[in-house]
Amino acid sequence: FRAECAGGTYIRTLAEDWARAAGTLAHLTELRRYRVGSFLLENASPLAALLEREGGSAKNLPLLSIADSLAHFPRHAASPDLVERVRRGDQSTLTRDLRDESVCGASFVLLTEKGEALALVAVTPTGYKLERVFAP
């Protein structure tokens, strides 16, 4: 079967629950993710193939930029003052500074004044939380 689901869904447990409901036992023999966010399996390359192409060296592997890897998230520009506070790890005033920017449970990318990814911010029932802060 194929399932399109949110993060945190336990497919192995779902298969066990279906078996239990049918009065039997079950387990998965294979689990394959075809998509995670905007990343598609068809665009992936096996690490061994990449290393072989690069002569066994990992230093020249093709990597996605932070901006490209977060392209599927909404974006919000931060003031210079907020940028400095976030870089120090201060999230005490995020709720005041980002008021009403997104819906609860969503995440967005906070951008510097130059448009660079500064942080991934989660929206929680009590405010905003810095999920990841990126090095300048």
CSV table of C-alpha atoms in Angstrom, one decimal:
chain,number,residue,atom,x,y,z
A,1,PHE,CA,0.0,0.0,0.0
A,2,ARG,CA,1.0,3.6,-0.4
A,3,ALA,CA,0.3,6.3,2.2
A,4,GLU,CA,0.6,10.0,2.1
A,5,CYS,CA,1.0,11.2,5.6
A,6,ALA,CA,2.5,13.8,7.9
A,7,GLY,CA,5.7,13.5,9.8
A,8,GLY,CA,5.3,11.4,13.0
A,9,THR,CA,3.1,8.8,11.3
A,10,TYR,CA,4.4,5.3,12.2
A,11,ILE,CA,3.7,3.2,9.1
A,12,ARG,CA,5.0,0.0,10.8
A,13,THR,CA,2.6,0.5,13.6
A,14,LEU,CA,-0.2,1.1,11.1
A,15,ALA,CA,0.5,-2.2,9.5
A,16,GLU,CA,0.4,-4.0,12.9
A,17,ASP,CA,-2.9,-2.3,13.8
A,18,TRP,CA,-4.5,-3.4,10.5
A,19,ALA,CA,-3.3,-7.0,11.1
A,20,ARG,CA,-4.6,-6.9,14.7
A,21,ALA,CA,-8.0,-5.6,13.4
A,22,ALA,CA,-8.0,-8.6,10.9
A,23,GLY,CA,-7.3,-11.0,13.8
A,24,THR,CA,-3.8,-11.9,12.6
A,25,LEU,CA,-0.1,-10.7,12.7
A,26,ALA,CA,1.9,-8.7,10.2
A,27,HIS,CA,5.2,-7.0,9.7
A,28,LEU,CA,6.6,-4.8,6.9
A,29,THR,CA,9.2,-6.4,4.6
A,30,GLU,CA,10.0,-3.0,3.0
A,31,LEU,CA,9.4,0.7,3.7
A,32,ARG,CA,10.3,3.2,1.1
A,33,ARG,CA,9.8,7.0,1.3
A,34,TYR,CA,9.1,8.4,-2.1
A,35,ARG,CA,8.9,11.9,-0.9
A,36,VAL,CA,9.9,13.9,2.1
A,37,GLY,CA,8.7,17.5,1.9
A,38,SER,CA,9.9,18.7,-1.5
A,39,PHE,CA,12.6,16.0,-1.9
A,40,LEU,CA,11.7,13.2,-4.3
A,41,LEU,CA,13.2,9.7,-4.4
A,42,GLU,CA,13.5,10.0,-8.2
A,43,ASN,CA,15.9,12.9,-7.7
A,44,ALA,CA,18.1,11.0,-5.2
A,45,SER,CA,21.4,9.3,-6.0
A,46,PRO,CA,22.9,6.4,-4.0
A,47,LEU,CA,25.9,7.6,-1.9
A,48,ALA,CA,28.1,4.8,-3.3
A,49,ALA,CA,27.4,6.1,-6.9
A,50,LEU,CA,28.2,9.7,-5.9
A,51,LEU,CA,31.4,8.6,-4.2
A,52,GLU,CA,32.4,6.5,-7.2
A,53,ARG,CA,31.8,9.4,-9.5
A,54,GLU,CA,34.0,11.7,-7.3
A,55,GLY,CA,36.8,9.2,-7.0
A,56,GLY,CA,35.9,8.1,-3.5
A,57,SER,CA,36.2,11.6,-2.1
A,58,ALA,CA,33.3,13.2,-0.3
A,59,LYS,CA,34.7,16.7,-0.5
A,60,ASN,CA,33.3,17.4,-4.0
A,61,LEU,CA,29.8,15.9,-3.6
A,62,PRO,CA,27.0,17.9,-5.0
A,63,LEU,CA,25.1,19.5,-2.1
A,64,LEU,CA,21.9,21.5,-1.9
A,65,SER,CA,22.2,25.0,-0.4
A,66,ILE,CA,20.2,25.7,2.8
A,67,ALA,CA,18.0,28.0,0.7
A,68,ASP,CA,17.2,25.3,-1.8
A,69,SER,CA,16.6,22.7,0.8
A,70,LEU,CA,14.1,25.0,2.6
A,71,ALA,CA,12.4,26.2,-0.6
A,72,HIS,CA,9.1,24.6,0.4
A,73,PHE,CA,8.7,26.7,3.6
A,74,PRO,CA,7.0,30.1,3.7
A,75,ARG,CA,9.5,33.0,4.3
A,76,HIS,CA,9.4,36.0,6.6
A,77,ALA,CA,11.9,38.9,6.6
A,78,ALA,CA,13.5,39.7,10.0
A,79,SER,CA,14.6,43.2,11.2
A,80,PRO,CA,18.3,43.7,11.7
A,81,ASP,CA,17.7,43.7,15.5
A,82,LEU,CA,15.8,40.4,15.4
A,83,VAL,CA,18.6,38.9,13.2
A,84,GLU,CA,21.2,39.7,15.9
A,85,ARG,CA,19.0,38.4,18.7
A,86,VAL,CA,18.3,35.1,16.8
A,87,ARG,CA,22.0,34.6,16.1
A,88,ARG,CA,22.6,34.9,19.9
A,89,GLY,CA,19.8,32.2,20.4
A,90,ASP,CA,17.5,34.7,22.1
A,91,GLN,CA,13.9,33.7,21.3
A,92,SER,CA,12.3,35.5,24.3
A,93,THR,CA,10.8,38.2,22.0
A,94,LEU,CA,9.9,36.1,19.0
A,95,THR,CA,6.2,36.2,19.8
A,96,ARG,CA,6.2,40.0,20.0
A,97,ASP,CA,8.3,40.5,16.8
A,98,LEU,CA,6.6,37.9,14.7
A,99,ARG,CA,3.1,38.3,15.9
A,100,ASP,CA,0.5,36.7,13.5
A,101,GLU,CA,3.0,35.6,10.9
A,102,SER,CA,1.8,32.0,10.5
A,103,VAL,CA,-0.8,29.5,11.7
A,104,CYS,CA,-0.2,27.2,14.6
A,105,GLY,CA,1.7,24.0,13.8
A,106,ALA,CA,3.3,25.5,10.7
A,107,SER,CA,6.9,26.4,10.2
A,108,PHE,CA,8.6,29.2,8.2
A,109,VAL,CA,12.1,30.4,7.3
A,110,LEU,CA,13.3,33.6,8.9
A,111,LEU,CA,15.4,35.6,6.5
A,112,THR,CA,18.2,38.2,7.1
A,113,GLU,CA,18.0,41.6,5.5
A,114,LYS,CA,20.1,40.1,2.6
A,115,GLY,CA,17.5,37.4,2.0
A,116,GLU,CA,19.7,34.6,3.5
A,117,ALA,CA,18.1,31.8,5.6
A,118,LEU,CA,18.6,32.7,9.2
A,119,ALA,CA,16.5,30.2,11.1
A,120,LEU,CA,13.7,27.7,10.8
A,121,VAL,CA,10.9,28.8,13.1
A,122,ALA,CA,8.1,26.6,14.3
A,123,VAL,CA,4.7,28.1,15.3
A,124,THR,CA,3.4,26.5,18.5
A,125,PRO,CA,0.3,27.1,20.6
A,126,THR,CA,2.3,29.3,22.9
A,127,GLY,CA,4.3,31.3,20.4
A,128,TYR,CA,7.3,30.7,18.2
A,129,LYS,CA,10.2,28.4,18.7
A,130,LEU,CA,13.6,28.4,16.9
A,131,GLU,CA,14.0,24.9,15.4
A,132,ARG,CA,17.3,25.6,13.7
A,133,VAL,CA,19.5,28.6,13.5
A,134,PHE,CA,21.9,28.7,10.5
A,135,ALA,CA,25.5,29.9,10.6
A,136,PRO,CA,26.1,33.2,8.8
